Coordinates of C-alpha atoms in Angstrom, one line a residue:
X93 CA 206.5 139.5 91.2
X94 CA 203.2 140.4 89.6
X95 CA 201.7 139.3 86.3
X96 CA 199.6 141.6 84.1
X97 CA 197.4 140.3 81.3
X98 CA 196.2 142.9 78.8
X99 CA 193.9 142.4 75.8
X100 CA 194.4 143.6 72.3
X101 CA 192.2 146.5 71.2
X102 CA 190.7 147.9 68.0
X103 CA 190.3 151.6 68.0
X104 CA 188.2 153.9 65.9
X105 CA 185.9 151.2 64.5
X106 CA 185.5 153.3 61.4
X107 CA 183.5 156.4 62.4
X108 CA 184.7 156.8 66.0
X109 CA 188.1 158.3 65.3
X110 CA 190.2 158.7 68.5
X111 CA 187.1 158.1 70.7
X112 CA 185.8 154.5 70.3
X113 CA 187.5 151.2 70.9
X114 CA 186.9 147.6 71.7
X115 CA 188.9 145.0 73.6
X116 CA 189.6 141.6 71.9
X117 CA 190.6 138.2 73.2
X118 CA 194.3 138.3 72.3
X119 CA 196.7 139.0 75.1
X120 CA 200.1 140.3 76.2
X121 CA 201.2 138.7 79.5
X122 CA 203.9 140.6 81.4
X123 CA 205.7 139.7 84.6
X124 CA 207.3 142.4 86.7
X125 CA 209.4 142.4 89.8
X126 CA 211.5 145.0 91.6
X127 CA 215.3 144.6 91.0
X128 CA 218.5 146.5 91.6
X129 CA 219.0 146.7 87.9
X130 CA 217.1 146.4 84.6
X131 CA 216.6 142.9 83.4
X132 CA 214.2 142.6 80.4
X133 CA 213.6 139.5 78.4
X134 CA 211.0 137.9 76.0
X135 CA 209.7 134.4 76.5
X136 CA 209.3 133.9 72.7
X137 CA 212.7 135.1 71.7
X138 CA 211.4 138.2 70.0
X139 CA 213.5 141.4 70.1
X140 CA 212.4 143.8 72.8
X141 CA 214.3 146.8 74.1
X142 CA 216.3 145.7 77.2
X143 CA 217.1 149.1 78.7
X144 CA 215.3 152.3 79.9
X145 CA 213.8 152.8 76.4
X146 CA 211.5 149.8 76.9
X147 CA 207.9 151.1 77.0
X148 CA 206.8 148.9 79.8
X149 CA 209.7 150.0 81.9
X150 CA 209.1 153.7 81.1
X151 CA 205.5 153.4 82.1
X152 CA 206.3 151.6 85.3
X153 CA 208.9 154.2 86.2
X154 CA 206.3 156.9 85.5
X155 CA 204.1 155.4 88.2
X156 CA 207.0 155.3 90.7
X157 CA 207.8 158.9 89.9
X158 CA 204.2 160.0 90.3
X159 CA 204.0 158.3 93.6
X160 CA 207.4 159.7 94.8
X161 CA 209.0 156.3 95.1
X162 CA 212.6 155.5 93.9
X163 CA 213.1 152.7 91.4
X164 CA 216.5 151.1 91.0
X165 CA 215.4 148.6 88.3
X166 CA 212.9 146.0 87.3
X167 CA 212.8 142.4 86.0
X168 CA 210.4 142.3 83.1
X169 CA 209.4 139.1 81.3
X170 CA 207.3 139.7 78.2
X171 CA 205.0 137.1 76.6
X172 CA 203.3 139.1 73.8
X173 CA 200.7 137.6 71.5
X174 CA 199.5 141.0 70.2
X175 CA 201.5 141.7 66.9
X176 CA 203.4 145.0 66.9
X177 CA 202.5 147.9 64.6
X178 CA 199.4 146.2 63.2
X179 CA 196.8 148.5 64.6
X180 CA 195.8 146.1 67.5
X181 CA 196.9 148.2 70.5
X182 CA 200.3 146.6 71.2
X183 CA 201.7 149.9 72.5
X184 CA 198.7 150.5 74.7
X185 CA 199.0 147.0 76.1
X186 CA 202.6 147.7 77.1
X187 CA 201.6 151.0 78.5
X188 CA 198.8 149.5 80.6
X189 CA 201.0 146.6 81.7
X190 CA 203.7 148.9 83.0
X191 CA 201.2 151.1 84.8
X192 CA 199.2 148.3 86.4
X193 CA 202.2 146.2 87.2
X194 CA 204.0 149.0 89.0
X195 CA 200.8 150.1 90.8
X196 CA 200.4 146.6 92.2
X197 CA 204.1 146.4 93.2
X198 CA 203.6 149.6 95.2
X199 CA 200.4 148.4 96.9
X200 CA 197.9 150.0 94.5
X201 CA 198.1 153.7 95.4
X202 CA 196.4 154.6 92.2
X203 CA 192.7 153.7 91.8
X204 CA 191.1 152.5 88.6
X205 CA 190.3 156.0 87.3
X206 CA 193.8 157.2 88.0
X207 CA 195.2 154.3 86.0
X208 CA 192.8 155.1 83.1
X209 CA 193.8 158.8 83.2
X210 CA 197.5 158.1 83.3
X211 CA 197.4 155.5 80.5
X212 CA 195.5 157.9 78.2
X213 CA 197.8 160.8 79.1
X214 CA 200.9 158.7 78.1
X215 CA 199.2 157.4 75.0
X216 CA 197.8 160.8 74.0
X217 CA 194.3 159.5 73.3
X218 CA 192.1 157.0 75.2
X219 CA 190.5 154.9 72.5
X220 CA 193.0 152.0 72.9
X221 CA 194.1 152.3 76.5
X222 CA 190.6 152.6 78.0
X223 CA 189.1 149.4 76.5
X224 CA 192.4 147.6 77.3
X225 CA 191.9 148.4 81.0
X226 CA 188.1 148.0 81.2
X227 CA 187.3 145.5 78.4
X228 CA 184.2 145.6 76.3
X229 CA 183.2 148.5 74.1
X230 CA 184.3 151.9 75.2
X231 CA 183.6 155.5 74.2
X232 CA 186.2 157.8 75.8
X233 CA 187.6 161.3 75.6
X234 CA 190.7 162.8 77.3
X235 CA 190.2 166.3 78.6
X236 CA 192.6 168.2 81.0
X237 CA 194.2 164.9 82.0
X238 CA 191.0 163.2 82.8
X239 CA 189.2 160.5 80.8
X240 CA 185.5 160.7 80.5
X241 CA 184.3 157.2 79.5
X242 CA 181.4 154.9 79.1
X243 CA 182.0 151.1 79.0
X244 CA 179.3 148.7 77.9
X245 CA 179.1 145.0 76.9
X246 CA 179.0 144.3 73.2
X247 CA 175.8 142.7 71.9
X248 CA 176.0 138.9 72.2
X249 CA 175.0 138.2 68.6
X250 CA 178.3 139.4 67.1
X251 CA 181.9 138.3 66.9
X252 CA 184.9 139.8 65.1
X253 CA 187.2 138.5 62.4
X254 CA 190.5 140.3 62.2
X255 CA 192.5 140.3 58.9
X256 CA 196.2 140.7 59.9
X257 CA 198.8 141.3 57.2
X258 CA 202.4 140.2 57.4
X259 CA 203.6 143.8 57.0
X260 CA 203.7 146.6 59.5
X261 CA 202.5 150.2 59.4
X262 CA 204.1 152.9 61.5
X263 CA 201.4 154.7 63.6
X264 CA 203.4 157.9 63.1
X265 CA 203.1 157.6 59.4
X266 CA 199.5 156.6 59.5
X267 CA 198.6 159.7 61.6
X268 CA 199.8 162.1 59.0
X269 CA 196.3 163.3 58.3
X270 CA 194.8 166.6 57.0
X271 CA 194.9 169.4 59.6
X272 CA 191.4 170.6 58.7
X273 CA 188.2 169.0 57.6
X274 CA 184.9 170.2 56.0
X275 CA 181.9 170.7 58.2
X276 CA 180.1 168.2 56.1
X277 CA 182.7 165.5 56.9
X278 CA 182.5 166.2 60.6
X279 CA 178.7 165.8 60.6
X280 CA 179.1 162.6 58.5
X281 CA 181.3 161.0 61.2
X282 CA 179.5 162.3 64.2
X283 CA 176.2 160.8 63.0
X284 CA 177.8 157.5 62.3
X285 CA 179.8 157.3 65.5
X286 CA 176.6 157.9 67.5
X287 CA 174.8 155.3 65.4
X288 CA 177.6 152.8 65.9
X289 CA 177.5 153.1 69.7
X290 CA 173.8 152.7 69.9
X291 CA 173.6 149.8 67.4
X292 CA 176.4 147.7 68.9
X293 CA 174.9 147.9 72.3
X294 CA 171.2 147.5 71.4
X295 CA 171.5 144.9 68.7
X296 CA 170.4 147.1 65.7
X297 CA 173.0 145.2 63.7
X298 CA 171.5 146.2 60.3
X299 CA 172.9 149.6 61.0
X300 CA 176.6 148.5 61.2
X301 CA 177.6 148.8 57.6
X302 CA 176.5 152.5 57.5
X303 CA 177.7 153.1 61.1
X304 CA 181.3 152.1 60.4
X305 CA 181.5 154.5 57.5
X306 CA 184.2 157.2 57.8
X307 CA 185.7 160.1 55.9
X308 CA 188.2 161.5 58.5
X309 CA 191.0 158.9 58.5
X310 CA 190.4 155.7 56.5
X311 CA 190.4 157.3 53.0
X312 CA 193.9 158.6 53.7
X313 CA 195.2 155.4 55.3
X314 CA 194.0 152.9 52.7
X315 CA 196.7 154.2 50.4
X316 CA 199.3 153.0 52.9
X317 CA 197.7 149.5 53.2
X318 CA 198.3 147.2 50.3
X319 CA 194.9 145.5 49.5
X320 CA 193.3 147.2 52.5
X321 CA 190.2 148.4 50.6
X322 CA 190.0 145.1 48.8
X323 CA 189.9 143.2 52.2
X324 CA 187.1 145.5 53.5
X325 CA 185.1 145.0 50.3
X326 CA 185.6 141.3 50.2
X327 CA 184.9 140.9 54.0
X328 CA 181.5 142.5 53.4
X329 CA 180.8 140.2 50.4
X330 CA 181.5 137.2 52.6
X331 CA 178.7 138.4 54.9
X332 CA 180.3 140.8 57.4
X333 CA 177.9 143.3 59.0
X334 CA 180.6 146.0 58.7
X335 CA 184.4 146.3 58.2
X336 CA 187.0 148.9 59.1
X337 CA 190.7 149.7 59.6
X338 CA 191.7 148.6 63.1
X339 CA 193.3 151.6 64.8
X340 CA 195.9 153.2 62.5
X341 CA 196.1 150.0 60.5
X342 CA 197.1 147.9 58.7
X343 CA 194.8 145.2 60.2
X344 CA 191.2 145.1 59.1
X345 CA 188.3 144.1 61.4
X346 CA 185.1 142.6 60.2
X347 CA 182.0 142.4 62.4
X348 CA 180.2 139.1 61.9
X349 CA 177.2 137.3 63.2
X350 CA 178.2 134.9 65.9
X351 CA 175.8 132.3 64.3
X352 CA 177.7 132.4 61.0
X353 CA 180.2 129.7 62.1
X354 CA 181.6 129.3 58.6
X355 CA 182.6 132.9 58.1
X356 CA 186.1 132.4 59.5
X357 CA 186.6 129.5 57.0
X358 CA 185.5 131.6 54.1
X359 CA 187.7 134.4 55.2
X360 CA 190.8 132.1 55.6
X361 CA 190.1 130.6 52.1
X362 CA 189.9 134.2 50.7
X363 CA 193.3 135.0 52.1
X364 CA 194.9 131.8 50.9
X365 CA 193.5 132.2 47.4
X366 CA 193.8 135.9 46.7
X367 CA 195.7 137.7 49.5
X368 CA 198.6 135.4 50.7
X369 CA 200.1 138.3 52.8
X370 CA 197.1 138.3 55.0
X371 CA 195.6 135.9 57.5
X372 CA 192.2 135.8 59.1
X373 CA 191.7 135.2 62.9
X374 CA 188.4 135.0 64.8
X375 CA 188.5 137.0 68.0
X376 CA 185.6 137.6 70.5
X377 CA 185.2 140.7 72.5
X378 CA 187.1 140.6 75.8
X379 CA 184.7 141.7 78.5
X380 CA 187.1 141.6 81.4
X381 CA 189.9 144.0 80.5
X382 CA 193.4 144.0 82.0
X383 CA 194.0 141.9 85.1
X384 CA 196.9 141.9 87.5
X385 CA 197.8 139.4 90.2
X386 CA 200.7 138.6 92.5
X387 CA 202.7 135.4 91.7

């Protein structure tokens, strides 16, 4: 049996649509073992698909198929702390767990780059799967089945506070975006995405409010997230350096000074007082990424 631990991720970070993501210290822990049938369970009693439709199983089988190895079945035990359909990379975490777990069971025929490529190919874009594997802050693009990526540590002066609602948002629904954009809008985001990458890694934190600005996806998604714009605005009023929709939503991430130890208390009080369907959780950047070990 092997155990895979995969961090949550926040993709896009405002301006970096489908290209930028960060790993966060919230984890899914998945145990896998070969079996002669499919046996899937969840340690917390949550509902999970218990047949071939289970995403972890599908991704594990994909590895076996890619390597030309037969698979009769798997035992999969899920212990998932990443909330589903909240924009925190739960599906990427399952994808990565299935791939890395199966790869370990087979003796690691796939190297790290092959794992990154396969995960992004299954996901369709690399902004969640790549930081889930590598940790840290990642810029990535998928081209012809290969992920070009850069992974760097996040500047040590910042933390993240995630505002998580008690309602879900379908990624499919959230990705119903315009088919075309104005040239001006493309330039707007390109400039801010480049500024975001440089500012997060060098410590030019005063740039982050402007750098997380976006006109490609957030304006269309806020209408699907009750109080989403309010949370972004209030997060900044509380002292956040920047705030944005996490992935496709509905969660909101605020970038905060690590030295502002009372920010999380102010954020929690805000939710309790004005937005009872939301909760605020402080999460640091995960700098390790997904890990796998034999039990």
